[in-house]
C-alpha cells in the first residue's frame, strides 16, 4: 500500500472512524478509534498509515485519528 | 420415490386458545374455538368433500359440496363456513347428503372441459375436481360432458409460466381469493353473474398485461386445472409426469421459501411452495416457483477451464488439471509475495457448509484471514450496528411477528419487489388495519397499493437517513414519548442520558433537518408520534439503510428508536433487516468476515481461536485480514496477487467498476467458481463450474435466522457440489479437509459455534427448521430475541451524529442517483436473466421526475447518458413521479447497463460497505451506448471465447 491514492483512502477511512467516535465522547475518542482500527484493519493497512505519518507528519489526518494511529505502533 | 403428502384441512387454523369439544360421525374431537366443522372433521380423520374451500384461504361457502347435518339444526349447512360449538353433533354422511353432493358434482363436471371422469388419464391427474367426483361417488354425468358452460374467451397463455383455460373453469373463485388473500395483488376478478360469470385478469386484460406479478398462488389454488403450469403440461405431453417430490429451500432471496420440488427422475416438473415451510407458509414469488430454468441454460459451464492470460481464449481441461493449477499457482504466489498475498471470497448464494469451508480453506489452508463475502456490500452495517447496541448481528424477530404489529415502519426497503412473500404477509396485516410509515426517497409500491395506503410517506433525499432517524428520536424524547420503564429496566442509563441530551439538541429537531432531508417537519413529527404511541411498532429496513457512508450509524439510530419506545423483546415489534440474497445471513454467521470466526467472534480472542486451532490442527493468524475493497486496493498496490471467488460476481455487484477491474487485472491468479461465465470471470485464469441448489445438500439461513435444509434432487451436472470443489483445492494446497457429507460440516460448525451447538441435519429433518441461537438454552431455536434482557446484557444507546456524505451534488452533478431492485430479477441477474422472467424486465431503466426530464429535454423511453465523478453509462429513461425532483433511480440487473460504472467508492465508516445508494450524477440526452459500454461489450465477447476443442477421443 504505497501509492498516493491508497494513502488518501486510508486517511479518509481513519477520519471517518474518528468522526463517529468523537461524537460519542471526545475524551475517549483516540482510544476507541485505535480499538476499531485494530479490530478491522489488516496489519499492512495499519503499517501503511503509520509509515505515512512517519514520512510527512500526517497531513490531512484528523488530530484524534492521528493520536489513535500513534498508539498502534508495534511496541 | 414418493410424493411428500400435504393434507388440505379446508380452512385456516384457528389461533384461539379456548378448546371446544364436539362429536363428528360418532367420534369426539376437541379443537380450538373458531375452527370450522370441516377442519374439525379433518382432525378427526374424516375428509368432507369440498371444492371452493382450501386451508390457504378463508372459507367462502359457494360450492355447496361440503354440506353436513347438525343435530337440532334444520337444513344442510356448509361445513366450511360453520364454526364448531360445544356439544355439537355432526353427521357428514347420509343418504340425503350423498344425493345432494352427487347432484352438485355432476353439474360441475359437465361445466368443466373434462371428457371423462378417469382420474388417471393424462392431464386429469391435475384436476382435483375429479378426486372429489370420485369421493362423492359420481361415476357418470347424465348431461354429458358438453353441457352448458361458462363463456369461454379462449386460452390465455400470455404468462410465460402458466396458462388459463376458461373451458375448465368452474368459477369457484379460489384463484381470485388466492390473489387477494395470499398474494395481496387483487389482479383477478369475477365478472358477470351466474352462468355468465367468468374469471378475468385486470380489466379484461391478458395475465401478462394485467397487474399480475406471476406469483402462482392462483395456479396452486385452482382445483380444476384451468390454471396450470406450462411445465406440467409439457412434461405430460412427453409422458414424463412428476413421479416424486422432495422438500427443499429456494436459492433466490432472504425470505427462504420452502418448496416441494416435483420431479420426473432428475427433471424438475414444477416447484410447489410447501405449507409447512415456516418462512412462507405455502406461498412464493415468481422467482422461486417458476424461474428455475437457468439450471439447464445453454450458457451454463459444465467443464473446468483455464488460460494463461486473460486475453487468451478459454481452454477446457480436466478437473484434475484445473485443481492442480490452482494449488500450484496459489503456492507459488505465497512463496514469491508472502503468505498474505492471496485470499478468498465466500458466497451468499452457497450453503452454510460451503461458506464455512471457504473460510476454513483461507484461514487454515492459506494461513491468513483474507476472507470476505459479498454481504460486505449489503448488510455488514447491520452486523456492526446491532452488535454494538443489542449484542447480536441479526434481526430480532421471525416473519410471523408481523401478524402482531400495529405500526410498521419501512425504511429503505422495497419488500414487494425484493422480499415478495414477506411483503404479502405484511400487506395482509396492513389490510387488517395496522398502520404503515414509509421512509424512502421513492414512492415504493406499498405507499399505495390495492387496499393498502401508507399513513405517512417520508420521501427523504438519498443520504440523509441519519438526520431523519435522529429527528424522529428528537420528537420522541422532547414530546416525552419515551418508554421510561423499559429504558430504566433494560438499558444502560448513562448512555441513555447522553443520547437523550444529544437528540434533544435543536439541530436534531424536525424543523432543523427539514431542509437537509427535504421532508416537512410536521410530517416527521406525525410519523414519530405514530411509531411511539401506536401500539406494537416494528421496524423493517433494507439496503437503503445500510448502503451509505453512515450505514452503521443509521442501523444504530434504528436500534435506539426501538429501545426508546420499548419496541423490542416480544412478538409484533423489533428491528428487522430484510436481507438481499438467500444466504446473506448464513454467510455472515459462518465467519466470512476477515476479522471474525463463525458466530461473530473476533480472531484476536485467544480462547476462540484456540478452539478452532485444536479442531483444525493448524495455527491461525490472530490479525484481521483484508476486506474486499482492501484486497482490491492491495492488488493495485502489488501486494495482493491471487483470489478464489466462490459464487459471487464482484465485478458487477461491487461499486466503482473501474477500480474493481483494475484490482482484478493486477492479480496473477484469479479463480472463479460459478454457474456461468460471469462478469468477474473476464479477469479469471481458472474457471471452476459450480452446482445449483438443486444439485447439493446443505443449509441456508434466511433473514429471520432460520436454518433450513437444501436437498439434492439431482446429480451435479458439473460433476461436483461446490463444497467438494473447495475440498479439492484444500487438498492441493496441502491442507486436506475431508467430509463424506455436508451434515459432517454442520456437525463441525455446531461443535465450534456456541449459537449453533444444538443444530444438526438430524434435528432439521425432524423439526423442519430452527432459528439460531439453537443450543442447550434453546434446543428448538429462538424465534424472538432479547426477551427479558439483551444479548449483551443492557441495551446501549449510541450517539448518531449526522455527517453529510462527501458525495455531494454540485453544478456539474446536480442530481442524486439511488439504486434498487425489482421483483422478477435477482441481484446481478445471472440466473433470472437466463429465464423467461426477462418478459417483465428486459433492461434497466432510469426513473426520472417529469420536471427534471423536461428541463433536460428528455422524453419517456429516450436514451440518456448518466454521468458521475466515477464514470458514465447510458440507459433509457422512464419518466415518473415516483421519484422526487432532484432524485433519479435505477436497478442493476443487467451487465450492459453497468450502473456501477457510475457509483463511487465511498463507503460506510465502520465496515466499508459501499455507498450504493447515493451518487451525484448528471443526465443528458444521448443517442446510444457510451464508448465504455461498447469497448466493454467488445472485451466481453473477447474474454468469453472458448477454444473449440478437437475431440480427442
Ligand atoms: S399469479 Fe399471483 S398475482 Fe398473478 S393472478 Fe395469480 S395470484 Fe394474482
Ligand atoms: S425468491 Fe424469495 S420470495 Fe421468491 S420464492 Fe424464493 S425465497 Fe420465496
Ligand atoms: S367447500 Fe364449503 S361451500 Fe365449497
PDB file of C-alpha atoms in Angstrom, chain A residues 1-7 9-10 12-13 15-25 32 36-46, chain B residues 340-341 370 384 549 553 556 595 602 623-627 630 633-634 637 639-640 659 798-801 803 806 905-910 912:
ATOM      1  CA  UNK A   1       0.000   0.000   0.000  1.00  0.00           C
ATOM      2  CA  UNK A   2       2.392   2.674  -1.098  1.00  0.00           C
ATOM      3  CA  UNK A   3       0.604   4.611  -3.741  1.00  0.00           C
ATOM      4  CA  UNK A   4      -0.722   8.058  -3.145  1.00  0.00           C
ATOM      5  CA  UNK A   5      -4.310   7.058  -3.739  1.00  0.00           C
ATOM      6  CA  UNK A   6      -4.217   4.220  -1.223  1.00  0.00           C
ATOM      7  CA  UNK A   7      -2.874   6.550   1.435  1.00  0.00           C
ATOM      8  CA  UNK A   9      -8.118   6.261   1.177  1.00  0.00           C
ATOM      9  CA  UNK A  10      -6.658   5.171   4.498  1.00  0.00           C
ATOM     10  CA  UNK A  12     -10.192   9.175   4.658  1.00  0.00           C
ATOM     11  CA  UNK A  13     -11.239   5.975   6.412  1.00  0.00           C
ATOM     12  CA  UNK A  15     -11.048  10.291   9.681  1.00  0.00           C
ATOM     13  CA  UNK A  16     -14.477   8.788   9.054  1.00  0.00           C
ATOM     14  CA  UNK A  17     -13.991   6.465  12.032  1.00  0.00           C
ATOM     15  CA  UNK A  18     -12.770   9.463  14.030  1.00  0.00           C
ATOM     16  CA  UNK A  19     -15.921  11.408  13.288  1.00  0.00           C
ATOM     17  CA  UNK A  20     -18.103   8.717  14.792  1.00  0.00           C
ATOM     18  CA  UNK A  21     -16.115   8.247  17.979  1.00  0.00           C
ATOM     19  CA  UNK A  22     -15.573  11.952  18.531  1.00  0.00           C
ATOM     20  CA  UNK A  23     -19.340  12.356  18.517  1.00  0.00           C
ATOM     21  CA  UNK A  24     -19.636   9.739  21.273  1.00  0.00           C
ATOM     22  CA  UNK A  25     -17.076  11.384  23.555  1.00  0.00           C
ATOM     23  CA  UNK A  32     -11.873   3.956  20.605  1.00  0.00           C
ATOM     24  CA  UNK A  36     -11.694  -0.009  15.907  1.00  0.00           C
ATOM     25  CA  UNK A  37      -8.707   0.125  13.558  1.00  0.00           C
ATOM     26  CA  UNK A  38      -7.002  -2.700  15.367  1.00  0.00           C
ATOM     27  CA  UNK A  39     -10.137  -4.794  15.170  1.00  0.00           C
ATOM     28  CA  UNK A  40     -10.894  -4.269  11.483  1.00  0.00           C
ATOM     29  CA  UNK A  41      -7.765  -3.264   9.604  1.00  0.00           C
ATOM     30  CA  UNK A  42      -5.328  -5.753   8.225  1.00  0.00           C
ATOM     31  CA  UNK A  43      -1.785  -5.185   9.594  1.00  0.00           C
ATOM     32  CA  UNK A  44      -0.440  -3.898   6.294  1.00  0.00           C
ATOM     33  CA  UNK A  45      -3.047  -1.118   6.287  1.00  0.00           C
ATOM     34  CA  UNK A  46      -2.014  -0.184   9.808  1.00  0.00           C
TER      35      UNK A  46
ATOM     36  CA  UNK B 340      -0.877 -12.618   2.809  1.00  0.00           C
ATOM     37  CA  UNK B 341      -0.807 -12.265  -0.970  1.00  0.00           C
ATOM     38  CA  UNK B 370      -8.097 -12.616   3.841  1.00  0.00           C
ATOM     39  CA  UNK B 384     -21.864  -3.780  13.314  1.00  0.00           C
ATOM     40  CA  UNK B 549     -21.311   6.250   4.326  1.00  0.00           C
ATOM     41  CA  UNK B 553     -24.814   4.794  12.217  1.00  0.00           C
ATOM     42  CA  UNK B 556     -27.757   2.296  15.423  1.00  0.00           C
ATOM     43  CA  UNK B 595     -11.910 -10.313  11.454  1.00  0.00           C
ATOM     44  CA  UNK B 602     -13.063 -11.912  16.775  1.00  0.00           C
ATOM     45  CA  UNK B 623      -4.662 -10.391  12.942  1.00  0.00           C
ATOM     46  CA  UNK B 624      -7.720  -9.424  10.843  1.00  0.00           C
ATOM     47  CA  UNK B 625      -7.340  -9.927   7.106  1.00  0.00           C
ATOM     48  CA  UNK B 626      -8.266  -7.769   4.108  1.00  0.00           C
ATOM     49  CA  UNK B 627     -11.838  -6.863   3.229  1.00  0.00           C
ATOM     50  CA  UNK B 630      -8.907  -3.522   0.733  1.00  0.00           C
ATOM     51  CA  UNK B 633      -6.519  -1.694  -3.186  1.00  0.00           C
ATOM     52  CA  UNK B 634      -3.726  -4.054  -2.193  1.00  0.00           C
ATOM     53  CA  UNK B 637      -0.543  -1.672  -4.977  1.00  0.00           C
ATOM     54  CA  UNK B 639       0.838  -6.881  -2.613  1.00  0.00           C
ATOM     55  CA  UNK B 640      -2.253  -8.991  -3.287  1.00  0.00           C
ATOM     56  CA  UNK B 659     -11.477   0.184  -9.644  1.00  0.00           C
ATOM     57  CA  UNK B 798     -25.231   5.368  20.854  1.00  0.00           C
ATOM     58  CA  UNK B 799     -24.875   8.935  19.670  1.00  0.00           C
ATOM     59  CA  UNK B 800     -25.735   9.241  15.993  1.00  0.00           C
ATOM     60  CA  UNK B 801     -24.297  12.479  14.692  1.00  0.00           C
ATOM     61  CA  UNK B 803     -22.496  13.713   8.729  1.00  0.00           C
ATOM     62  CA  UNK B 806     -18.844  13.696   0.698  1.00  0.00           C
ATOM     63  CA  UNK B 905     -16.054   4.079  -3.822  1.00  0.00           C
ATOM     64  CA  UNK B 906     -17.269   5.982  -0.795  1.00  0.00           C
ATOM     65  CA  UNK B 907     -18.213   3.535   1.927  1.00  0.00           C
ATOM     66  CA  UNK B 908     -19.597   3.019   5.414  1.00  0.00           C
ATOM     67  CA  UNK B 909     -17.197   4.317   8.044  1.00  0.00           C
ATOM     68  CA  UNK B 910     -17.303   1.180  10.174  1.00  0.00           C
ATOM     69  CA  UNK B 912     -16.560  -0.264   4.257  1.00  0.00           C
TER      70      UNK B 912
END
